[in-house]
């Protein structure tokens, strides 16, 4: 039957009483499900931003922590138990607009032993990018990709594998090259091409999909992430410019051009300066007056 809505939570924040949040958990199952409204913890859903190893990190996945109220013993321990990393989809909406989507982490749940009803459970989810390490650059029949493909086609292969209902894909890259058409419905990813053989080693072993994305975007100093339900592909040069950034928006299913969309950077990256260099300055205590005693007699 495919994905069906199993649980959902509706709540409003105290500081933004007019904003309605909806958290939905969808399960891929052959069993007919009836969506059940459940109660959440004080913070039912919290997005966790990634830890960046460096400012040129390509794949920037986000996570989410989920808190639910179990009104009966082990309700969610059994109800959310799964092994397939793509069995449960997690969708979060703000006033009816998709804010985040991902998959529930398998076997990542905790419950107390000393309470058997009306207790809180915690679990977590990922936005799909962490799954890229699990999948290889192979077709559905496990055969190799062959021939020359545009980088835009290769990105489609990676995102199609994640199979998440992102709102759209937004691209803005500062890099260009001689001969680039500059058409409104094209990016340099559309007009840059790679031989698929580059993604297989001398033993014909394929790269992971994460490695493919890194190989495609790293030369541009670019990164890919999810924000507000959309996939963003940008680079540090674009973000450093600050102000209003004009992205090209593409359909997340057909990958066809839709329109341009403006994004206003809250703070110019250039004004942040440098931090976290790993260097430190230290001042240690010591004695600034010492007295040396000498005896002429042998001890």
Short mmCIF file of C-alpha atoms in Angstrom, two decimals:
data_model
loop_
_atom_site.label_atom_id
_atom_site.label_comp_id
_atom_site.label_asym_id
_atom_site.label_seq_id
_atom_site.Cartn_x
_atom_site.Cartn_y
_atom_site.Cartn_z
CA UNK A 1 0.00 0.00 0.00
CA UNK A 2 2.96 2.31 0.36
CA UNK A 3 3.27 5.14 2.88
CA UNK A 4 0.31 5.84 5.15
CA UNK A 5 -0.03 8.36 7.96
CA UNK A 6 0.19 6.54 11.29
CA UNK A 7 0.63 9.22 13.98
CA UNK A 8 0.29 12.99 14.02
CA UNK A 9 0.70 15.76 16.60
CA UNK A 10 -0.74 19.28 16.43
CA UNK A 11 0.58 21.99 18.70
CA UNK A 12 1.22 25.71 18.99
CA UNK A 13 4.18 27.49 20.54
CA UNK A 14 3.68 29.90 23.41
CA UNK A 15 5.67 32.69 21.79
CA UNK A 16 3.88 32.29 18.45
CA UNK A 17 0.34 31.40 19.41
CA UNK A 18 -0.96 31.96 15.89
CA UNK A 19 1.46 29.44 14.33
CA UNK A 20 0.19 25.88 14.02
CA UNK A 21 2.77 23.09 13.99
CA UNK A 22 1.89 19.62 12.69
CA UNK A 23 4.21 16.63 13.04
CA UNK A 24 3.33 13.55 10.98
CA UNK A 25 4.82 10.04 11.00
CA UNK A 26 4.12 7.99 7.87
CA UNK A 27 4.84 4.25 7.66
CA UNK A 28 5.51 2.20 4.54
CA UNK A 29 3.38 -0.87 5.23
CA UNK A 30 0.92 -3.26 3.61
CA UNK A 31 -1.30 -3.01 6.68
CA UNK A 32 -4.22 -0.58 6.40
CA UNK A 33 -3.63 2.25 8.87
CA UNK A 34 -5.94 4.83 10.40
CA UNK A 35 -4.11 8.03 11.35
CA UNK A 36 -4.05 8.50 15.14
CA UNK A 37 -3.61 11.83 16.86
CA UNK A 38 -1.15 11.56 19.76
CA UNK A 39 0.22 14.01 22.29
CA UNK A 40 3.68 15.46 22.22
CA UNK A 41 6.20 16.43 24.85
CA UNK A 42 6.86 20.05 25.79
CA UNK A 43 8.99 20.25 22.64
CA UNK A 44 7.54 17.61 20.28
CA UNK A 45 9.89 18.44 17.41
CA UNK A 46 13.28 20.18 17.38
CA UNK A 47 15.53 20.48 14.33
CA UNK A 48 19.22 19.90 15.01
CA UNK A 49 21.70 21.71 12.78
CA UNK A 50 24.80 19.83 11.60
CA UNK A 51 28.25 20.01 13.13
CA UNK A 52 30.49 21.31 10.35
CA UNK A 53 34.02 19.97 10.17
CA UNK A 54 35.01 22.91 7.94
CA UNK A 55 33.38 25.75 6.01
CA UNK A 56 33.72 23.83 2.73
CA UNK A 57 31.82 20.75 3.92
CA UNK A 58 29.64 19.69 0.99
CA UNK A 59 26.81 17.59 2.44
CA UNK A 60 25.20 19.35 5.41
CA UNK A 61 22.50 17.08 6.76
CA UNK A 62 20.21 18.05 9.61
CA UNK A 63 18.58 15.91 12.27
CA UNK A 64 15.55 16.19 14.51
CA UNK A 65 14.62 15.11 18.01
CA UNK A 66 11.04 13.97 18.63
CA UNK A 67 9.25 13.77 21.98
CA UNK A 68 5.91 11.96 22.36
CA UNK A 69 3.62 11.03 25.25
CA UNK A 70 2.96 7.30 25.56
CA UNK A 71 -0.47 6.91 27.19
CA UNK A 72 -0.08 3.13 27.40
CA UNK A 73 2.92 0.94 28.16
CA UNK A 74 5.38 0.65 25.25
CA UNK A 75 2.92 2.18 22.78
CA UNK A 76 5.61 3.71 20.59
CA UNK A 77 8.27 1.12 21.42
CA UNK A 78 6.16 -1.33 19.43
CA UNK A 79 4.44 1.16 17.14
CA UNK A 80 7.65 2.75 15.84
CA UNK A 81 9.87 -0.32 15.85
CA UNK A 82 11.53 -0.83 12.46
CA UNK A 83 14.73 -1.92 10.75
CA UNK A 84 14.38 -0.45 7.25
CA UNK A 85 15.92 3.08 7.50
CA UNK A 86 13.27 4.38 5.07
CA UNK A 87 10.19 2.75 6.64
CA UNK A 88 9.00 5.84 8.56
CA UNK A 89 8.83 9.27 6.95
CA UNK A 90 8.74 12.32 9.21
CA UNK A 91 7.00 15.47 7.98
CA UNK A 92 6.82 18.75 9.90
CA UNK A 93 4.53 21.58 8.79
CA UNK A 94 4.26 25.18 9.98
CA UNK A 95 0.88 26.72 9.16
CA UNK A 96 0.33 24.12 6.46
CA UNK A 97 3.70 24.64 4.74
CA UNK A 98 6.30 21.87 4.77
CA UNK A 99 9.15 22.90 7.07
CA UNK A 100 11.21 19.69 7.28
CA UNK A 101 11.08 16.12 6.00
CA UNK A 102 13.18 13.06 6.70
CA UNK A 103 13.23 9.51 8.02
CA UNK A 104 12.88 8.16 11.53
CA UNK A 105 16.17 6.66 12.74
CA UNK A 106 15.89 2.90 13.15
CA UNK A 107 16.23 1.54 16.70
CA UNK A 108 16.95 4.97 18.19
CA UNK A 109 14.36 5.20 20.96
CA UNK A 110 14.39 5.25 24.73
CA UNK A 111 11.65 4.44 27.28
CA UNK A 112 11.63 4.30 31.09
CA UNK A 113 11.15 0.97 32.87
CA UNK A 114 9.59 2.39 36.04
CA UNK A 115 6.47 3.97 34.48
CA UNK A 116 3.84 2.06 32.54
CA UNK A 117 1.58 4.86 31.24
CA UNK A 118 1.60 8.60 30.53
CA UNK A 119 5.35 8.89 30.15
CA UNK A 120 7.53 10.66 27.59
CA UNK A 121 9.59 8.86 24.98
CA UNK A 122 12.30 10.34 22.82
CA UNK A 123 13.40 9.34 19.35
CA UNK A 124 15.22 11.01 16.45
CA UNK A 125 15.14 11.46 12.69
CA UNK A 126 17.43 12.48 9.84
CA UNK A 127 16.75 14.51 6.70
CA UNK A 128 17.91 11.73 4.37
CA UNK A 129 21.47 12.89 3.77
CA UNK A 130 22.88 10.55 6.41
CA UNK A 131 21.52 7.65 4.34
CA UNK A 132 23.71 8.57 1.38
CA UNK A 133 26.54 6.53 2.91
CA UNK A 134 24.35 3.40 2.76
CA UNK A 135 23.76 3.50 -0.98
CA UNK A 136 26.18 2.98 -3.84
CA UNK A 137 26.22 4.62 -7.24
CA UNK A 138 24.34 1.76 -8.90
CA UNK A 139 21.11 1.46 -10.85
CA UNK A 140 18.07 -0.29 -9.38
CA UNK A 141 19.17 -3.57 -10.99
CA UNK A 142 22.63 -3.19 -9.39
CA UNK A 143 24.27 -2.44 -12.77
CA UNK A 144 26.72 0.42 -13.30
CA UNK A 145 25.84 3.79 -14.74
CA UNK A 146 27.66 4.32 -18.02
CA UNK A 147 28.35 7.22 -20.34
CA UNK A 148 28.55 10.95 -19.79
CA UNK A 149 25.95 12.71 -17.68
CA UNK A 150 25.45 16.29 -16.61
CA UNK A 151 26.07 17.09 -12.97
CA UNK A 152 22.39 18.02 -12.71
CA UNK A 153 21.46 14.46 -13.77
CA UNK A 154 23.82 13.02 -11.18
CA UNK A 155 22.26 15.13 -8.43
CA UNK A 156 18.85 13.84 -9.51
CA UNK A 157 20.07 10.24 -9.10
CA UNK A 158 21.15 10.98 -5.53
CA UNK A 159 17.99 12.84 -4.51
CA UNK A 160 15.70 10.29 -6.20
CA UNK A 161 17.26 7.60 -4.03
CA UNK A 162 16.27 9.54 -0.90
CA UNK A 163 12.67 9.73 -2.20
CA UNK A 164 11.60 12.55 0.13
CA UNK A 165 8.89 15.10 -0.73
CA UNK A 166 11.09 18.19 -0.70
CA UNK A 167 9.20 21.36 -1.67
CA UNK A 168 11.65 22.38 -4.39
CA UNK A 169 15.36 22.68 -5.25
CA UNK A 170 17.03 26.10 -5.18
CA UNK A 171 20.40 26.73 -6.82
CA UNK A 172 22.71 29.74 -6.73
CA UNK A 173 26.40 29.30 -7.53
CA UNK A 174 28.91 32.11 -7.98
CA UNK A 175 31.22 30.01 -10.19
CA UNK A 176 30.90 30.25 -13.96
CA UNK A 177 32.97 29.32 -16.99
CA UNK A 178 33.61 30.48 -20.53
CA UNK A 179 30.85 29.30 -22.83
CA UNK A 180 28.21 29.02 -20.12
CA UNK A 181 24.89 30.00 -21.71
CA UNK A 182 23.54 31.81 -18.65
CA UNK A 183 19.97 30.83 -19.61
CA UNK A 184 17.44 31.52 -16.87
CA UNK A 185 16.43 27.84 -16.72
CA UNK A 186 20.02 26.53 -16.62
CA UNK A 187 22.82 26.42 -14.04
CA UNK A 188 26.44 25.43 -14.46
CA UNK A 189 25.36 22.03 -13.14
CA UNK A 190 23.21 21.60 -16.26
CA UNK A 191 26.11 22.44 -18.58
CA UNK A 192 28.95 20.61 -16.78
CA UNK A 193 29.40 16.93 -17.64
CA UNK A 194 31.14 13.95 -16.05
CA UNK A 195 31.92 10.45 -17.27
CA UNK A 196 30.19 8.00 -14.92
CA UNK A 197 33.33 5.84 -15.00
CA UNK A 198 34.91 8.37 -12.63
CA UNK A 199 32.69 7.09 -9.82
CA UNK A 200 34.05 3.52 -9.94
CA UNK A 201 37.51 2.44 -8.82
CA UNK A 202 39.95 0.10 -10.56
CA UNK A 203 38.06 -2.88 -9.16
CA UNK A 204 34.74 -1.50 -10.47
CA UNK A 205 33.56 -0.80 -6.94
CA UNK A 206 31.15 2.18 -6.89
CA UNK A 207 31.37 5.26 -4.72
CA UNK A 208 28.68 5.98 -2.17
CA UNK A 209 26.10 8.58 -3.14
CA UNK A 210 27.62 10.94 -0.57
CA UNK A 211 30.99 10.65 -2.31
CA UNK A 212 29.31 11.33 -5.67
CA UNK A 213 27.69 14.52 -4.36
CA UNK A 214 30.98 15.64 -2.83
CA UNK A 215 32.83 15.02 -6.11
CA UNK A 216 30.24 17.05 -8.03
CA UNK A 217 29.98 20.07 -5.75
CA UNK A 218 33.36 20.35 -4.02
CA UNK A 219 35.15 21.91 -7.05
CA UNK A 220 32.74 24.86 -6.82
CA UNK A 221 33.18 25.29 -3.08
CA UNK A 222 29.46 24.44 -2.95
CA UNK A 223 27.28 22.73 -0.38
CA UNK A 224 23.85 21.08 -0.30
CA UNK A 225 21.38 21.22 2.59
CA UNK A 226 17.69 21.22 3.47
CA UNK A 227 16.06 24.33 4.89
CA UNK A 228 12.37 25.10 5.19
CA UNK A 229 11.53 21.92 3.28
CA UNK A 230 13.58 23.03 0.26
CA UNK A 231 16.92 21.72 -0.99
CA UNK A 232 19.51 24.49 -1.32
CA UNK A 233 22.66 24.26 -3.41
CA UNK A 234 24.87 27.30 -2.89
CA UNK A 235 28.47 28.24 -2.10
CA UNK A 236 30.35 30.32 0.42
CA UNK A 237 30.96 33.10 -2.14
CA UNK A 238 27.22 33.49 -2.71
CA UNK A 239 26.39 33.54 0.99
CA UNK A 240 29.24 35.94 1.80
CA UNK A 241 27.68 38.53 -0.46
CA UNK A 242 24.75 38.85 1.93
CA UNK A 243 21.68 40.90 1.12
CA UNK A 244 19.07 39.52 -1.27
CA UNK A 245 20.18 36.33 -3.03
CA UNK A 246 18.26 35.27 -6.15
CA UNK A 247 17.99 31.48 -6.42
CA UNK A 248 16.80 29.51 -9.44
CA UNK A 249 13.96 27.26 -8.28
CA UNK A 250 13.37 23.81 -9.77
CA UNK A 251 10.56 21.30 -9.30
CA UNK A 252 11.59 18.59 -6.82
CA UNK A 253 9.88 15.83 -8.83
CA UNK A 254 10.52 16.71 -12.47
CA UNK A 255 13.60 18.91 -11.83
CA UNK A 256 12.22 21.38 -14.37
CA UNK A 257 12.80 25.10 -13.93
CA UNK A 258 9.98 26.93 -12.13
CA UNK A 259 11.01 30.51 -11.40
CA UNK A 260 13.44 32.62 -9.43
CA UNK A 261 13.00 33.11 -5.69
CA UNK A 262 14.58 35.68 -3.40
CA UNK A 263 16.33 34.79 -0.16
CA UNK A 264 17.44 37.47 2.27
CA UNK A 265 20.55 36.61 4.26
CA UNK A 266 20.07 37.64 7.87
CA UNK A 267 23.73 38.51 8.31
CA UNK A 268 26.59 38.96 5.89
CA UNK A 269 29.13 36.20 6.29
CA UNK A 270 31.91 38.74 5.63
CA UNK A 271 31.03 40.57 8.85
CA UNK A 272 31.44 37.51 11.08
CA UNK A 273 35.23 37.50 10.91
CA UNK A 274 37.40 34.58 11.96
CA UNK A 275 36.96 32.32 14.95
CA UNK A 276 37.78 28.83 16.10
CA UNK A 277 41.37 28.78 14.82
CA UNK A 278 42.47 26.38 17.56
CA UNK A 279 45.11 28.81 18.89
CA UNK A 280 45.09 30.04 22.47
CA UNK A 281 46.88 32.48 24.74
CA UNK A 282 47.79 31.45 28.26
CA UNK A 283 49.05 33.11 31.42
CA UNK A 284 50.53 30.89 34.15
CA UNK A 285 51.19 31.78 37.75
CA UNK A 286 54.78 31.84 39.13
CA UNK A 287 57.03 33.23 41.85
CA UNK A 288 58.58 36.59 41.04
CA UNK A 289 60.91 36.69 44.11
CA UNK A 290 63.22 33.82 44.92
CA UNK A 291 65.96 33.55 47.61
CA UNK A 292 68.95 31.27 47.07
CA UNK A 293 70.80 30.09 50.23
CA UNK A 294 74.40 28.86 49.99
CA UNK A 295 76.49 27.21 52.67
CA UNK A 296 80.33 27.07 52.37
CA UNK A 297 80.40 24.00 54.55
CA UNK A 298 80.10 20.55 53.09
CA UNK A 299 76.95 18.78 54.19
#
